[in-house]
CSV table of C-alpha atoms in Angstrom, one decimal:
chain,number,residue,atom,x,y,z
A,1,MET,CA,41.1,124.1,33.4
A,2,VAL,CA,38.9,126.9,31.9
A,3,LEU,CA,36.8,127.1,35.0
A,4,LEU,CA,39.8,127.1,37.3
A,5,SER,CA,41.4,130.0,35.2
A,6,VAL,CA,38.1,131.9,35.4
A,7,LEU,CA,38.1,131.5,39.2
A,8,LYS,CA,41.7,132.6,39.4
A,9,LEU,CA,41.0,135.7,37.3
A,10,LEU,CA,38.0,136.6,39.5
A,11,GLY,CA,40.1,136.2,42.6
A,12,ILE,CA,42.8,138.4,41.3
A,13,ALA,CA,40.2,141.0,40.2
A,14,LEU,CA,38.6,141.1,43.7
A,15,ASN,CA,42.0,141.2,45.4
A,16,THR,CA,42.9,144.2,43.2
A,17,VAL,CA,39.7,146.1,43.8
A,18,LEU,CA,40.2,145.6,47.6
A,19,PHE,CA,43.9,146.4,47.7
A,20,ALA,CA,44.2,149.2,45.1
A,21,PRO,CA,42.4,152.0,47.1
A,22,VAL,CA,44.2,151.1,50.3
A,23,SER,CA,47.6,151.2,48.6
A,24,VAL,CA,46.8,154.6,47.0
A,25,ALA,CA,45.5,156.1,50.2
A,26,VAL,CA,48.5,154.9,52.2
A,27,SER,CA,50.9,156.0,49.5
A,28,ALA,CA,49.5,159.6,49.8
A,29,ILE,CA,50.7,159.5,53.4
A,30,ASN,CA,53.9,157.5,53.1
A,31,ALA,CA,55.0,156.0,49.7
A,32,ARG,CA,57.1,153.4,51.3
A,33,TRP,CA,54.2,152.0,53.3
A,34,GLY,CA,52.0,152.1,50.2
A,35,TYR,CA,54.6,150.0,48.3
A,36,ARG,CA,54.7,147.4,51.1
A,37,ILE,CA,50.9,147.0,50.8
A,38,SER,CA,51.2,146.5,47.1
A,39,GLN,CA,53.7,143.7,47.8
A,40,TYR,CA,51.1,141.8,49.8
A,41,TRP,CA,48.6,142.3,47.0
A,42,ILE,CA,51.2,140.6,44.7
A,43,ARG,CA,51.8,137.8,47.3
A,44,ILE,CA,48.1,137.0,47.4
A,45,ASN,CA,47.8,137.1,43.6
A,46,LEU,CA,50.6,134.6,43.3
A,47,LEU,CA,48.9,132.4,45.9
A,48,LEU,CA,45.6,132.6,44.1
A,49,SER,CA,47.3,131.7,40.8
A,50,GLY,CA,49.1,128.7,42.2
A,51,VAL,CA,52.4,130.2,41.3
A,52,ARG,CA,55.6,129.8,43.3
A,53,ILE,CA,58.6,132.1,42.9
A,54,ARG,CA,62.1,130.4,43.2
A,55,SER,CA,64.7,133.1,43.6
A,56,SER,CA,68.5,133.3,43.9
A,57,TYR,CA,71.1,136.0,44.0
A,58,ASP,CA,74.6,135.7,42.4
A,59,VAL,CA,76.0,138.0,45.1
A,60,PRO,CA,74.5,139.6,48.2
A,61,LEU,CA,72.9,143.0,47.7
A,62,ASP,CA,72.3,145.7,50.3
A,63,PRO,CA,68.5,146.7,50.2
A,64,ARG,CA,69.5,150.1,51.6
A,65,MET,CA,71.5,150.9,48.4
A,66,PRO,CA,69.8,152.0,45.2
A,67,TYR,CA,70.0,150.0,42.0
A,68,VAL,CA,68.5,150.0,38.5
A,69,PHE,CA,67.1,146.5,38.1
A,70,MET,CA,66.6,145.4,34.5
A,71,SER,CA,64.7,142.3,33.6
A,72,ASN,CA,63.7,140.3,30.5
A,73,HIS,CA,59.9,140.4,29.8
A,74,GLN,CA,57.8,137.4,28.7
A,75,SER,CA,54.6,137.6,30.6
A,76,HIS,CA,52.4,139.8,32.8
A,77,TYR,CA,53.6,137.6,35.7
A,78,ASP,CA,57.1,139.0,35.4
A,79,VAL,CA,56.1,142.0,37.4
A,80,MET,CA,54.9,139.8,40.3
A,81,ALA,CA,57.9,137.5,40.1
A,82,VAL,CA,60.4,140.3,40.2
A,83,VAL,CA,58.7,142.0,43.2
A,84,ALA,CA,58.5,138.7,45.1
A,85,ALA,CA,62.2,138.0,44.4
A,86,LEU,CA,63.3,141.6,45.4
A,87,TRP,CA,61.1,141.6,48.5
A,88,ALA,CA,63.6,143.5,50.7
A,89,PHE,CA,63.8,146.4,48.3
A,90,GLN,CA,61.7,149.5,47.9
A,91,LEU,CA,61.1,149.4,44.1
A,92,ARG,CA,59.6,152.0,41.8
A,93,TRP,CA,58.5,150.9,38.4
A,94,VAL,CA,59.4,152.8,35.2
A,95,ALA,CA,56.2,152.0,33.4
A,96,LYS,CA,54.7,153.0,30.0
A,97,ARG,CA,51.7,155.3,30.1
A,98,GLU,CA,49.5,152.7,28.4
A,99,LEU,CA,49.5,150.6,31.6
A,100,THR,CA,47.6,153.4,33.4
A,101,LYS,CA,44.6,152.6,31.2
A,102,VAL,CA,44.2,149.1,32.8
A,103,PRO,CA,41.1,149.3,35.0
A,104,VAL,CA,41.8,149.7,38.7
A,105,PHE,CA,45.4,148.6,38.4
A,106,GLY,CA,46.2,151.5,36.1
A,107,TRP,CA,44.5,154.0,38.4
A,108,ALA,CA,46.6,152.7,41.4
A,109,LEU,CA,49.8,152.8,39.3
A,110,ARG,CA,49.2,156.4,38.3
A,111,HIS,CA,48.4,157.5,41.9
A,112,SER,CA,51.3,155.7,43.6
A,113,ASP,CA,54.9,156.7,43.7
A,114,HIS,CA,55.9,155.0,40.4
A,115,ILE,CA,57.4,156.7,37.2
A,116,ILE,CA,55.1,156.8,34.2
A,117,ILE,CA,56.7,157.3,30.8
A,118,ASP,CA,54.9,158.7,27.8
A,119,ARG,CA,56.9,157.3,25.0
A,120,SER,CA,55.1,159.5,22.4
A,121,ASP,CA,56.2,162.7,24.3
A,122,HIS,CA,60.0,163.0,24.5
A,123,VAL,CA,60.0,166.1,26.7
A,124,GLN,CA,57.6,164.4,29.2
A,125,ALA,CA,59.6,161.2,29.1
A,126,MET,CA,62.9,163.0,30.0
A,127,LYS,CA,61.1,164.8,32.8
A,128,SER,CA,59.9,161.5,34.2
A,129,LEU,CA,63.4,160.0,34.0
A,130,ARG,CA,64.8,163.0,35.9
A,131,ALA,CA,62.2,162.4,38.6
A,132,ALA,CA,63.4,158.8,38.7
A,133,VAL,CA,67.0,160.0,39.3
A,134,GLU,CA,65.8,162.0,42.3
A,135,LYS,CA,64.0,159.0,43.7
A,136,MET,CA,67.1,156.8,43.5
A,137,ARG,CA,69.2,159.5,45.2
A,138,SER,CA,66.8,159.2,48.1
A,139,GLY,CA,67.7,155.5,48.4
A,140,LEU,CA,64.9,153.9,46.2
A,141,SER,CA,65.6,151.4,43.4
A,142,VAL,CA,63.8,151.3,40.1
A,143,ILE,CA,62.9,148.3,37.9
A,144,ILE,CA,62.7,148.5,34.1
A,145,PHE,CA,61.9,146.1,31.3
A,146,PRO,CA,64.3,147.4,28.6
A,147,GLU,CA,62.4,145.6,25.9
A,148,GLY,CA,59.5,147.9,26.6
A,149,THR,CA,56.9,145.2,26.1
A,150,ARG,CA,56.5,141.4,26.4
A,151,GLY,CA,58.7,139.3,24.1
A,152,PRO,CA,57.6,136.2,22.1
A,153,GLY,CA,57.8,133.8,25.0
A,154,ASP,CA,60.5,131.6,23.5
A,155,GLY,CA,63.3,132.8,25.7
A,156,THR,CA,64.6,135.4,23.2
A,157,MET,CA,64.6,139.1,23.9
A,158,LEU,CA,63.3,142.0,21.7
A,159,PRO,CA,65.6,145.0,20.9
A,160,TRP,CA,66.2,147.2,23.9
A,161,LYS,CA,65.2,150.8,24.5
A,162,LYS,CA,67.9,153.2,25.8
A,163,GLY,CA,65.8,155.2,28.4
A,164,GLY,CA,66.7,153.0,31.4
A,165,PHE,CA,70.4,153.1,30.5
A,166,VAL,CA,70.4,156.8,30.2
A,167,LEU,CA,68.7,156.9,33.6
A,168,ALA,CA,71.4,154.7,35.2
A,169,LEU,CA,74.2,156.8,33.7
A,170,ASP,CA,72.7,160.1,34.7
A,171,ALA,CA,72.2,158.9,38.3
A,172,GLY,CA,75.5,157.0,38.4
A,173,ILE,CA,73.7,153.9,39.8
A,174,PRO,CA,74.7,150.4,39.0
A,175,VAL,CA,72.5,148.2,36.8
A,176,VAL,CA,71.5,144.8,38.1
A,177,PRO,CA,70.3,142.3,35.5
A,178,VAL,CA,67.4,140.1,36.6
A,179,ALA,CA,66.7,136.9,34.6
A,180,VAL,CA,63.1,135.5,34.8
A,181,ARG,CA,62.4,132.0,33.4
A,182,GLY,CA,59.1,130.1,33.3
A,183,SER,CA,56.7,133.0,33.3
A,184,ALA,CA,55.5,132.5,29.7
A,185,GLU,CA,54.4,129.0,30.8
A,186,ILE,CA,52.2,130.5,33.5
A,187,LEU,CA,50.5,133.1,31.2
A,188,GLY,CA,51.5,133.5,27.6
A,189,ARG,CA,51.4,136.7,25.7
A,190,ARG,CA,48.2,135.8,23.8
A,191,ASP,CA,46.7,133.5,26.4
A,192,TRP,CA,44.2,134.3,29.2
A,193,LYS,CA,44.4,131.0,31.0
A,194,ILE,CA,46.6,131.0,34.1
A,195,HIS,CA,48.6,127.9,34.7
A,196,GLY,CA,50.1,127.1,38.1
A,197,GLY,CA,53.8,126.4,38.4
A,198,THR,CA,57.1,127.8,39.3
A,199,ILE,CA,58.9,130.9,38.0
A,200,ASP,CA,62.7,131.1,38.5
A,201,VAL,CA,64.2,134.5,39.1
A,202,THR,CA,68.0,135.0,39.2
A,203,VAL,CA,69.3,138.4,40.4
A,204,GLY,CA,72.7,139.1,39.0
A,205,ALA,CA,75.7,141.0,40.2
A,206,PRO,CA,75.7,144.8,39.9
A,207,ILE,CA,77.3,146.3,36.7
A,208,PRO,CA,79.0,149.6,37.4
A,209,VAL,CA,78.2,152.4,35.0
A,210,ALA,CA,81.1,154.8,35.6
A,211,GLY,CA,83.1,155.7,32.5
A,212,LEU,CA,80.7,153.8,30.1
A,213,GLU,CA,78.9,155.1,27.1
A,214,CYS,CA,75.3,154.1,26.7
A,215,ASP,CA,75.8,151.6,23.9
A,216,GLU,CA,78.6,149.9,25.8
A,217,LEU,CA,76.5,149.7,29.0
A,218,MET,CA,73.6,148.2,27.0
A,219,ARG,CA,76.0,145.6,25.5
A,220,ARG,CA,77.4,144.5,28.8
A,221,VAL,CA,74.0,144.2,30.5
A,222,ARG,CA,72.5,142.3,27.6
A,223,GLU,CA,75.4,139.9,27.4
A,224,ARG,CA,75.2,139.3,31.2
A,225,LEU,CA,71.4,138.7,31.1
A,226,GLU,CA,71.7,136.3,28.1
A,227,THR,CA,74.3,134.3,30.0
A,228,MET,CA,72.0,134.2,33.1
A,229,LEU,CA,69.1,133.1,31.0
A,230,SER,CA,71.1,130.2,29.5
A,231,ARG,CA,72.4,128.8,32.8
A,232,GLY,CA,69.8,126.2,33.4
A,233,ALA,CA,67.8,125.4,36.5
A,234,LYS,CA,70.7,125.2,39.1
A,235,ARG,CA,70.0,127.6,41.9
A,236,ALA,CA,71.8,128.9,45.0
A,237,PRO,CA,69.9,129.9,48.2
A,238,VAL,CA,68.9,133.5,48.7
A,239,PRO,CA,71.5,135.2,50.9
A,240,ALA,CA,70.1,136.0,54.4
A,241,ARG,CA,70.8,139.7,54.1
A,242,VAL,CA,68.6,140.1,51.1
A,243,ALA,CA,65.8,137.9,52.4
A,244,GLU,CA,65.0,140.3,55.2
A,245,ALA,CA,62.7,143.2,54.5
A,246,ARG,CA,63.7,146.6,55.8
């Protein structure tokens, strides 16, 4: 098991070294193309890890429409699971600045079309969120982990941060809760060994933001996501219209 995990990590590292500069170079020309390349980087990483993503949608979503996707966070594999489940969408991550320090991956993240938030600098953070609003108005969607970091891995969620909800309210864009289950069993918070298996991703129905205060929007989204996480393993097929990439 240890040797297999080492081989998986080496494969992912090599894949990242190969794909990162290509993604950054292409993003400099066309950010949408660059994102598509990063999706294939993720697909290969999942294959190397022996991880399968099983996804379902509560309602059909139009990938041409912008949404603020919000997911629970238990493992590094949540990122890959959400991207795989939302394959048809052009996603931009609202990511904390600390992630840009990760070798190679952080460099690619910083030089792609994603939104980097410096939580220690309120002025910079608000500037980044305003930039995210403009991206969504151009038809892009954003994905946020409102917990801000990985949770304990037991299915419970940490307290949420308000930034993503302020973003959704300012842009007038619906929030879509995304429930990820099984990722902590693939790679735990304090583990380095990668275990093969299946991650379940359920994409919920959009929650309109019009007329809501921030605290009320947070309450509604959290309640919906907690309900989704407690449903069990029953899954519906992915609607055809969301399974097709643009």
